[in-house]
Amino acid sequence: MDSYRVKAGPEGYLPPAAACVGICLPERGHALLEGELVPEERALEEIARRLLAAGNPVFFPGPLILWDWKEGVAEKARALQVLAREVRAKIIPMPDYRPKYPMINPAVEINPNHPNLTIWHNHIDVCVFIGVHCHYANVALKIIRGGTDCYTIAICGEVGHEDAMISLRDAGLRTLERLTAMVREMKRKAGDVG
Amino acid sequence: MTKQIFRIAPGFEEIMPEEYRELVTDGPYDRSVGVADLGTFKELLEEHPLCAGCGLALSLRLFLASLPAPADTVVVGSTGCSAIAFPQVGLHNIHGLFGNQNAIASGLKRALKLRFPDRPKDVVVVAGDGATADIGLEMVMHSWFRAENIATVMLDNEAYANTGGQESGMSPRGAVLNMAPTGKKFEKVAMPEIARESGCAYVAVTSPANARRFEKAIRRAILVARDVGPTYVQVFCPCPTNFKFRPDETLGVIRKREKEGVFQYREYITPEAQQYLAASEGEKR
């Protein structure tokens, strides 16, 4: 149990919830990196690196950031769009969690009940969950780990997600801005100014 | 909910699926639309997975177009055919356990009264005949005894339709179904009469065959439940799959039953509700 690590799958049908195999959520100022507790800064660097190295990075914004439902959301939404442009990521929304019949169009949205369809059809190698309510993020992350080889990142405003390969906690507007600055710095160092 | 919070965060307008954009720009929230306006606004029901010719699906569509305040309405549903369609509905809805829908609605309504004392929130139960007249009858009746401010709408397709066709308390006497081969041995449960005697301030029996009458019953039930007391609407919406008629015959079946006198549109309104409706409908005019 101690050696379990949250790596990209496919791990097979019904992978265990990471919390059930010994992975604990991080304390403030810390994050999870493939199941290990690390300082937040370290996780941010790894997110920036993964996003820049990805062939097809995609952001999955959930209802908490897609809908302008309270003060501060619009600013966070704009910061996310800046970050997505900076890493040349597509954005595929998760507007709500309804188990739609017969199924969603995976080219235009992602649904927590069958997120693997969106990953498979769009050939996504790195994805970022943000603004998705905890229980639905947990379900979707586990399904993705079970059925795909996609690398999952959760930018979580609450306490984080064990089932993501990288998970931040307490992530707000400032976190997104720091991450964008980090991406820009990495690109500058690599000589990529495009 | 008000329309103020039902808007897309800036910059995300282009990536949202079309049906959500249409709901925001052209949906029925905070607008005065009804069944006569169907086809001119974005409906709350986005397609649906129910059978061809389903009377319940048509009723659900008319019901959603009849809501007096969809932005401030929460629907509580239960196990049954309508539960399969509700994931396609752009409205707050809660799926209860089989039969406990009126208990959930009671608690929800009380909580909403405390949370939003100055803004009326309509809690409407929409459930099938199995959940209302059989499995949930105790909780339905007790919500009426307690005079909860909720509207109960029974979509009466006269069978347990999506489990293969078992008879329900609302199946007519003699009905033969896939899993009731010997025919039902007793009459339909007298739900309108039970509702009236249990304290409902407004009771109606209607069908989707007359959309205007249907709309009037739904609106009256919701408005009376808001300010007077519990209400009940029974919607006759026959099932082509289990009663073996062609999908295009659904409305014909209703009209035939009406002609035979087996199904009859009727309303019961308490004097208090009558006074209330006279005032509110007079205001509207």
Coordinates of C-alpha atoms in Angstrom, one line a residue:
Chain A
M1 CA 0.0 0.0 0.0
D2 CA 2.8 2.4 0.8
S3 CA 4.3 2.1 -2.6
Y4 CA 1.2 3.0 -4.5
R5 CA 1.7 6.0 -6.9
V6 CA -0.9 7.8 -8.9
K7 CA 0.5 7.5 -12.4
A8 CA -1.1 7.9 -15.8
G9 CA -3.1 4.7 -16.8
P10 CA -4.7 2.9 -18.2
E11 CA -4.9 1.1 -14.9
G12 CA -7.8 -1.1 -15.9
Y13 CA -11.5 -1.3 -15.1
L14 CA -12.4 0.1 -11.7
P15 CA -9.0 1.3 -10.4
P16 CA -9.0 1.8 -6.6
A17 CA -9.7 5.3 -5.3
A18 CA -6.3 6.7 -4.4
A19 CA -7.6 7.5 -0.9
C20 CA -8.2 3.8 -0.3
V21 CA -4.6 2.9 -1.0
G22 CA -2.9 5.2 1.3
I23 CA -2.8 8.6 -0.6
C24 CA -3.5 11.5 1.7
L25 CA -4.6 15.0 0.8
P26 CA -2.0 17.7 1.3
E27 CA -1.8 20.3 4.1
R28 CA -1.9 24.0 3.3
G29 CA 1.1 25.1 1.2
H30 CA 1.6 21.6 -0.1
A31 CA 0.3 19.6 -3.1
L32 CA 0.2 16.1 -4.4
L33 CA 2.5 14.9 -7.1
E34 CA 1.7 11.4 -8.3
G35 CA 0.6 10.5 -4.8
E36 CA 3.5 12.1 -3.0
L37 CA 3.2 15.2 -0.8
V38 CA 5.4 18.0 -2.1
P39 CA 5.6 21.8 -1.6
E40 CA 3.2 23.7 -3.7
E41 CA 6.0 25.4 -5.7
R42 CA 7.3 22.0 -6.8
A43 CA 3.9 21.0 -8.1
L44 CA 3.4 24.3 -9.9
E45 CA 6.7 23.7 -11.7
E46 CA 5.8 20.2 -12.7
I47 CA 2.4 21.4 -14.0
A48 CA 4.1 24.1 -16.1
R49 CA 6.6 21.6 -17.4
R50 CA 3.9 19.0 -18.2
L51 CA 1.7 21.5 -20.0
L52 CA 4.5 22.8 -22.1
A53 CA 5.7 19.3 -23.0
A54 CA 2.2 18.1 -23.9
G55 CA 1.2 17.3 -27.4
N56 CA -2.4 18.1 -26.9
P57 CA -3.1 19.7 -23.5
V58 CA -6.7 20.4 -22.7
F59 CA -8.4 22.4 -19.9
F60 CA -11.7 21.1 -18.5
P61 CA -13.3 24.0 -16.7
G62 CA -16.3 23.0 -14.5
P63 CA -19.5 24.9 -13.5
L64 CA -17.7 26.8 -10.7
I65 CA -15.7 28.8 -13.2
L66 CA -17.8 28.5 -16.4
W67 CA -20.7 30.3 -14.9
D68 CA -20.3 33.8 -13.6
W69 CA -22.2 33.1 -10.4
K70 CA -20.3 35.1 -7.8
E71 CA -17.8 37.9 -7.4
G72 CA -14.3 36.9 -8.4
V73 CA -15.2 34.2 -10.9
A74 CA -14.9 36.4 -14.0
E75 CA -11.3 37.3 -13.0
K76 CA -10.4 33.7 -12.4
A77 CA -12.0 32.8 -15.8
R78 CA -9.9 35.4 -17.6
A79 CA -6.7 34.2 -15.8
L80 CA -7.4 30.6 -16.9
Q81 CA -7.9 31.7 -20.5
V82 CA -4.5 33.5 -20.4
L83 CA -2.9 30.4 -19.1
A84 CA -4.5 28.2 -21.7
R85 CA -3.3 30.5 -24.5
E86 CA 0.2 30.5 -23.0
V87 CA 0.5 26.7 -23.1
R88 CA -1.6 26.5 -26.3
A89 CA -4.2 24.3 -24.6
K90 CA -7.7 23.7 -25.9
I91 CA -10.7 24.3 -23.6
I92 CA -13.5 21.8 -23.4
P93 CA -16.2 22.6 -20.9
M94 CA -18.0 20.6 -18.3
P95 CA -21.1 22.9 -17.9
D96 CA -22.9 20.5 -15.5
Y97 CA -23.0 16.9 -14.4
R98 CA -26.2 15.6 -15.9
P99 CA -25.8 12.0 -17.2
K100 CA -27.1 13.0 -20.6
Y101 CA -28.7 10.4 -22.9
P102 CA -27.8 9.0 -25.2
M103 CA -24.4 10.6 -24.7
I104 CA -22.6 14.0 -24.9
N105 CA -20.7 15.1 -28.0
P106 CA -17.1 14.5 -26.8
A107 CA -15.8 17.1 -29.3
V108 CA -17.6 19.9 -27.5
E109 CA -18.0 18.9 -23.9
I110 CA -16.9 16.5 -21.2
N111 CA -19.2 14.7 -18.8
P112 CA -18.0 13.3 -15.5
N113 CA -19.9 10.1 -16.1
H114 CA -17.9 9.2 -19.2
P115 CA -14.9 11.5 -19.4
N116 CA -12.9 8.8 -21.2
L117 CA -14.9 9.4 -24.3
T118 CA -13.7 13.0 -24.5
I119 CA -10.1 12.0 -23.8
W120 CA -10.1 9.2 -26.4
H121 CA -11.9 11.1 -29.2
N122 CA -9.8 14.2 -28.8
H123 CA -6.5 12.3 -28.2
I124 CA -5.7 14.3 -25.1
D125 CA -2.4 13.5 -23.4
V126 CA -2.6 16.1 -20.5
C127 CA -5.7 17.5 -19.0
V128 CA -6.4 20.1 -16.3
F129 CA -9.6 20.0 -14.1
I130 CA -10.6 23.3 -12.7
G131 CA -13.9 24.5 -11.2
V132 CA -15.4 21.1 -10.9
H133 CA -17.2 20.2 -7.7
C134 CA -15.1 17.7 -5.7
H135 CA -17.2 14.5 -5.9
Y136 CA -17.6 14.8 -9.7
A137 CA -13.9 15.6 -10.2
N138 CA -13.1 12.5 -8.1
V139 CA -15.3 10.3 -10.2
A140 CA -14.0 11.6 -13.5
L141 CA -10.3 11.5 -12.5
K142 CA -10.7 7.9 -11.5
I143 CA -12.4 6.9 -14.7
I144 CA -9.7 8.7 -16.7
R145 CA -6.9 6.9 -14.8
G146 CA -8.7 3.6 -15.3
G147 CA -9.3 3.8 -19.0
T148 CA -6.8 6.2 -20.6
D149 CA -3.1 7.2 -20.5
C150 CA -4.0 10.9 -20.0
Y151 CA -2.0 12.8 -17.4
T152 CA -4.4 14.5 -15.1
I153 CA -3.9 17.7 -13.2
A154 CA -6.4 19.2 -10.7
I155 CA -6.2 22.9 -9.9
C156 CA -8.5 22.7 -6.9
G157 CA -9.9 25.6 -4.9
E158 CA -10.7 23.3 -1.9
V159 CA -8.5 20.6 -0.4
G160 CA -7.2 18.8 -3.5
H161 CA -7.8 15.4 -5.3
E162 CA -5.9 12.2 -4.5
D163 CA -7.0 10.7 -7.9
A164 CA -5.2 13.4 -10.0
M165 CA -1.6 12.9 -10.9
I166 CA -0.9 16.4 -9.8
S167 CA -3.3 18.2 -7.4
L168 CA -3.1 21.7 -6.0
R169 CA -5.2 22.9 -3.1
D170 CA -6.6 26.3 -2.2
A171 CA -5.9 27.4 -5.8
G172 CA -7.4 30.8 -6.6
L173 CA -6.6 33.7 -9.0
R174 CA -3.1 34.2 -7.5
T175 CA -2.2 30.6 -8.1
L176 CA -3.3 30.8 -11.8
E177 CA -1.2 34.0 -12.2
R178 CA 1.8 32.4 -10.6
L179 CA 1.5 29.4 -12.8
T180 CA 1.2 31.6 -15.9
A181 CA 4.3 33.5 -14.9
M182 CA 6.2 30.3 -14.4
V183 CA 5.1 29.0 -17.8
R184 CA 6.3 32.3 -19.4
E185 CA 9.6 32.1 -17.5
M186 CA 10.2 28.5 -18.7
K187 CA 9.3 29.5 -22.3
R188 CA 11.7 32.4 -22.1
K189 CA 14.5 30.2 -20.8
A190 CA 13.8 27.7 -23.6
G191 CA 13.9 30.5 -26.1
D192 CA 10.2 30.1 -27.1
V193 CA 8.6 33.5 -27.3
G194 CA 5.7 32.5 -29.6
Chain B
M1 CA -31.8 31.5 -8.7
T2 CA -32.2 34.6 -10.7
K3 CA -31.1 35.2 -14.2
Q4 CA -28.3 37.5 -12.9
I5 CA -26.3 34.4 -11.9
F6 CA -27.3 32.4 -14.9
R7 CA -24.7 33.8 -17.2
I8 CA -21.5 32.5 -18.8
A9 CA -18.2 33.7 -17.4
P10 CA -16.6 36.2 -19.8
G11 CA -14.5 34.6 -22.5
F12 CA -16.2 31.2 -22.2
E13 CA -19.2 32.0 -24.4
E14 CA -17.6 30.5 -27.5
I15 CA -16.7 27.2 -26.0
M16 CA -20.0 26.5 -24.2
P17 CA -22.2 23.9 -26.0
E18 CA -24.9 25.5 -28.1
E19 CA -27.8 24.4 -26.0
Y20 CA -26.4 26.2 -22.9
R21 CA -25.9 29.4 -24.9
E22 CA -29.4 29.2 -26.2
L23 CA -30.8 28.7 -22.7
V24 CA -29.0 31.8 -21.5
T25 CA -30.0 34.0 -24.4
D26 CA -33.4 32.5 -25.3
G27 CA -34.6 30.4 -22.4
P28 CA -37.8 30.9 -20.4
Y29 CA -36.1 32.2 -17.2
D30 CA -37.5 35.5 -15.9
R31 CA -39.8 35.7 -18.9
S32 CA -43.5 35.4 -19.3
V33 CA -43.9 32.5 -21.7
G34 CA -46.3 29.7 -21.8
V35 CA -47.5 26.8 -23.9
A36 CA -48.9 29.1 -26.6
D37 CA -45.3 30.4 -27.1
L38 CA -43.8 26.9 -27.6
G39 CA -41.6 27.1 -30.7
T40 CA -40.6 30.7 -30.0
F41 CA -38.2 30.2 -27.1
K42 CA -35.6 27.7 -26.0
E43 CA -37.4 24.9 -24.1
L44 CA -36.1 23.5 -20.8
L45 CA -36.3 19.9 -22.1
E46 CA -33.4 19.2 -24.5
E47 CA -34.6 16.2 -26.5
H48 CA -35.5 13.2 -24.4
P49 CA -34.9 9.4 -24.3
L50 CA -38.5 8.3 -23.8
C51 CA -40.4 6.2 -26.2
A52 CA -42.0 7.5 -29.4
G53 CA -45.5 8.9 -28.7
C54 CA -44.9 8.9 -25.0
G55 CA -47.8 10.8 -23.4
L56 CA -45.6 11.5 -20.3
A57 CA -42.9 13.1 -22.4
L58 CA -45.4 15.5 -24.0
S59 CA -46.8 16.2 -20.6
L60 CA -43.4 17.0 -19.2
R61 CA -42.7 19.4 -22.1
L62 CA -46.0 21.2 -21.5
F63 CA -45.4 21.2 -17.7
L64 CA -42.0 22.9 -18.2
A65 CA -43.5 25.5 -20.5
S66 CA -46.3 26.2 -17.9
L67 CA -44.1 27.0 -14.9
P68 CA -44.9 30.5 -13.6
A69 CA -41.3 31.1 -12.4
P70 CA -38.8 28.5 -13.8
A71 CA -35.8 30.4 -12.4
D72 CA -37.2 29.9 -8.9
T73 CA -38.6 26.4 -9.3
V74 CA -37.2 23.2 -8.0
V75 CA -38.7 19.9 -9.2
V76 CA -38.5 16.8 -7.0
G77 CA -38.8 13.6 -9.0
S78 CA -38.9 10.0 -8.3
T79 CA -38.1 6.6 -9.9
G80 CA -40.0 6.2 -13.1
C81 CA -40.1 7.2 -16.8
S82 CA -39.9 10.9 -16.0
A83 CA -36.7 10.3 -14.1
I84 CA -35.0 9.2 -17.3
A85 CA -35.9 12.5 -19.0
F86 CA -35.0 14.8 -16.1
P87 CA -31.2 14.7 -16.9
Q88 CA -32.2 16.6 -20.1
V89 CA -34.0 19.3 -18.2
G90 CA -32.4 22.7 -17.6
L91 CA -34.0 23.3 -14.2
H92 CA -33.0 22.5 -10.7
N93 CA -34.3 19.0 -10.1
I94 CA -33.8 16.4 -7.4
H95 CA -34.2 12.7 -7.8
G96 CA -35.6 11.1 -4.7
L97 CA -35.8 7.5 -3.7
F98 CA -38.8 5.6 -5.0
G99 CA -41.8 7.1 -3.1
N100 CA -40.1 9.6 -0.8
Q101 CA -40.5 12.5 -3.2
N102 CA -43.1 14.4 -1.1
A103 CA -41.0 14.1 2.1
I104 CA -38.0 15.5 0.3
A105 CA -40.1 18.3 -1.2
S106 CA -41.5 19.1 2.3
G107 CA -38.0 19.6 3.8
L108 CA -36.8 21.5 0.8
K109 CA -39.7 23.9 0.8
R110 CA -39.2 24.6 4.5
A111 CA -35.5 25.2 4.0
L112 CA -36.1 27.5 1.0
K113 CA -38.6 29.5 3.0
L114 CA -35.9 30.1 5.7
R115 CA -33.2 30.8 3.2
F116 CA -35.2 33.1 0.9
P117 CA -37.9 34.7 3.1
D118 CA -38.5 37.5 0.6
R119 CA -38.5 35.5 -2.6
P120 CA -41.1 32.8 -3.4
K121 CA -39.5 29.5 -4.4
D122 CA -41.8 26.9 -6.0
V123 CA -41.2 23.3 -5.0
V124 CA -43.1 20.9 -7.4
V125 CA -43.2 17.2 -7.1
V126 CA -43.4 15.4 -10.5
A127 CA -43.7 11.7 -10.2
G128 CA -45.4 8.8 -11.8
D129 CA -48.4 6.9 -10.7
G130 CA -46.3 4.2 -9.0
A131 CA -44.4 6.6 -6.9
T132 CA -47.5 8.7 -6.1
A133 CA -50.4 6.3 -5.6
D134 CA -48.6 3.1 -4.6
I135 CA -45.1 3.2 -3.2
G136 CA -45.1 6.8 -2.0
L137 CA -48.8 7.2 -1.1
E138 CA -48.1 7.4 2.7
M139 CA -45.5 10.2 2.2
V140 CA -47.7 12.0 -0.3
M141 CA -50.7 11.9 2.0
H142 CA -48.8 13.0 5.0
S143 CA -47.4 16.0 3.1
W144 CA -51.0 16.9 2.4
F145 CA -52.1 16.4 6.1
R146 CA -49.3 18.6 7.2
A147 CA -50.4 21.3 4.7
E148 CA -47.0 21.6 3.1
N149 CA -46.8 24.4 0.5
I150 CA -45.9 22.1 -2.4
A151 CA -47.6 21.1 -5.6
T152 CA -47.8 17.4 -6.5
V153 CA -48.1 16.5 -10.2
M154 CA -48.7 12.8 -10.9
L155 CA -47.9 11.8 -14.5
D156 CA -50.4 8.9 -14.7
N157 CA -49.5 6.5 -17.5
E158 CA -51.4 3.8 -15.6
A159 CA -48.5 1.3 -15.3
Y160 CA -45.0 0.7 -14.1
A161 CA -43.9 1.4 -17.6
N162 CA -40.1 1.2 -17.8
T163 CA -39.8 -2.0 -15.8
G164 CA -41.6 -4.1 -18.3
G165 CA -45.2 -3.3 -17.6
Q166 CA -46.6 -4.2 -14.2
E167 CA -50.0 -2.9 -13.1
S168 CA -50.1 0.0 -10.7
G169 CA -52.9 1.3 -8.5
M170 CA -53.7 3.7 -11.3
S171 CA -54.1 1.0 -14.0
P172 CA -57.8 0.8 -15.0
R173 CA -59.8 -2.3 -13.9
G174 CA -59.2 -5.1 -16.4
A175 CA -56.0 -3.7 -17.8
V176 CA -53.8 -6.5 -19.2
L177 CA -50.1 -5.7 -19.3
N178 CA -47.0 -7.6 -20.1
M179 CA -46.5 -8.5 -16.5
A180 CA -50.1 -8.4 -15.4
P181 CA -51.6 -11.1 -17.8
T182 CA -54.7 -11.9 -15.9
G183 CA -56.0 -8.3 -15.8
K184 CA -56.3 -5.8 -13.0
K185 CA -58.9 -6.7 -10.4
F186 CA -59.8 -3.3 -8.9
E187 CA -60.5 0.2 -10.0
K188 CA -58.0 3.1 -10.3
V189 CA -57.1 4.5 -6.9
A190 CA -59.3 7.6 -6.3
M191 CA -56.4 10.0 -5.9
P192 CA -58.2 13.2 -6.6
E193 CA -60.8 12.4 -3.9
I194 CA -58.0 11.4 -1.5
A195 CA -56.2 14.6 -2.2
R196 CA -59.3 16.7 -1.6
E197 CA -60.1 14.9 1.7
S198 CA -56.5 15.1 2.8
G199 CA -56.4 18.9 2.7
C200 CA -55.3 19.9 -0.8
A201 CA -56.5 23.4 -1.6
Y202 CA -56.5 22.8 -5.3
V203 CA -57.0 19.5 -7.2
A204 CA -57.2 19.0 -11.0
V205 CA -57.4 16.1 -13.3
T206 CA -56.1 17.0 -16.8
S207 CA -54.2 15.7 -19.8
P208 CA -51.9 16.9 -22.5
A209 CA -54.7 16.6 -25.1
N210 CA -55.8 20.1 -24.2
A211 CA -52.6 22.2 -23.7
R212 CA -54.3 25.4 -22.5
R213 CA -56.3 23.6 -19.9
F214 CA -53.2 21.7 -18.9
E215 CA -51.3 24.9 -18.5
K216 CA -54.0 26.5 -16.5
A217 CA -54.1 23.5 -14.0
I218 CA -50.3 23.5 -13.6
R219 CA -50.1 27.3 -13.0
R220 CA -53.0 27.3 -10.6
A221 CA -51.6 24.4 -8.7
I222 CA -48.2 26.0 -8.3
L223 CA -49.6 29.5 -7.4
V224 CA -52.0 28.1 -4.8
A225 CA -49.2 25.9 -3.3
R226 CA -47.0 29.0 -3.0
D227 CA -49.5 30.9 -0.8
V228 CA -52.4 28.8 0.3
G229 CA -51.7 25.1 0.8
P230 CA -50.8 21.8 -0.9
T231 CA -52.2 21.1 -4.4
Y232 CA -52.5 18.0 -6.6
V233 CA -52.7 17.7 -10.4
Q234 CA -53.3 14.3 -12.0
V235 CA -52.2 14.1 -15.6
F236 CA -53.6 11.3 -17.8
C237 CA -50.7 10.5 -20.2
P238 CA -51.2 7.0 -21.7
C239 CA -48.2 4.8 -22.6
P240 CA -48.1 3.4 -26.2
T241 CA -45.4 0.9 -25.3
N242 CA -47.3 -0.9 -22.6
F243 CA -50.8 -0.4 -23.7
K244 CA -50.0 -1.4 -27.2
F245 CA -51.3 1.4 -29.4
R246 CA -49.4 3.3 -32.1
P247 CA -47.3 6.3 -31.1
D248 CA -49.4 8.6 -33.2
E249 CA -52.6 7.5 -31.4
T250 CA -51.7 8.9 -27.9
L251 CA -53.9 12.0 -28.0
G252 CA -56.7 10.0 -29.7
V253 CA -56.6 7.5 -26.8
I254 CA -57.1 10.3 -24.3
R255 CA -60.0 11.8 -26.4
K256 CA -61.6 8.4 -26.7
R257 CA -61.5 7.9 -22.9
E258 CA -62.8 11.4 -22.4
K259 CA -65.7 10.7 -24.8
E260 CA -66.5 7.4 -23.0
G261 CA -66.6 9.3 -19.7
V262 CA -63.8 7.2 -18.2
F263 CA -61.4 10.1 -18.1
Q264 CA -62.9 13.5 -17.2
Y265 CA -61.2 16.9 -16.8
R266 CA -62.2 18.3 -13.4
E267 CA -61.1 20.9 -10.8
Y268 CA -61.7 21.2 -7.1
I269 CA -60.8 24.5 -5.5
T270 CA -61.3 25.5 -1.8
P271 CA -63.0 28.8 -1.2
E272 CA -59.7 30.2 0.1
A273 CA -57.9 29.1 -3.0
Q274 CA -60.7 30.4 -5.2
Q275 CA -60.4 33.8 -3.6
Y276 CA -56.6 33.8 -4.0
L277 CA -56.8 32.8 -7.7
A278 CA -59.5 35.4 -8.4
A279 CA -57.2 38.0 -7.1
S280 CA -54.0 36.8 -8.8
E281 CA -55.6 35.9 -12.1
G282 CA -57.5 39.2 -12.0
E283 CA -54.2 41.1 -11.4
K284 CA -52.7 39.3 -14.4
R285 CA -55.6 40.4 -16.6

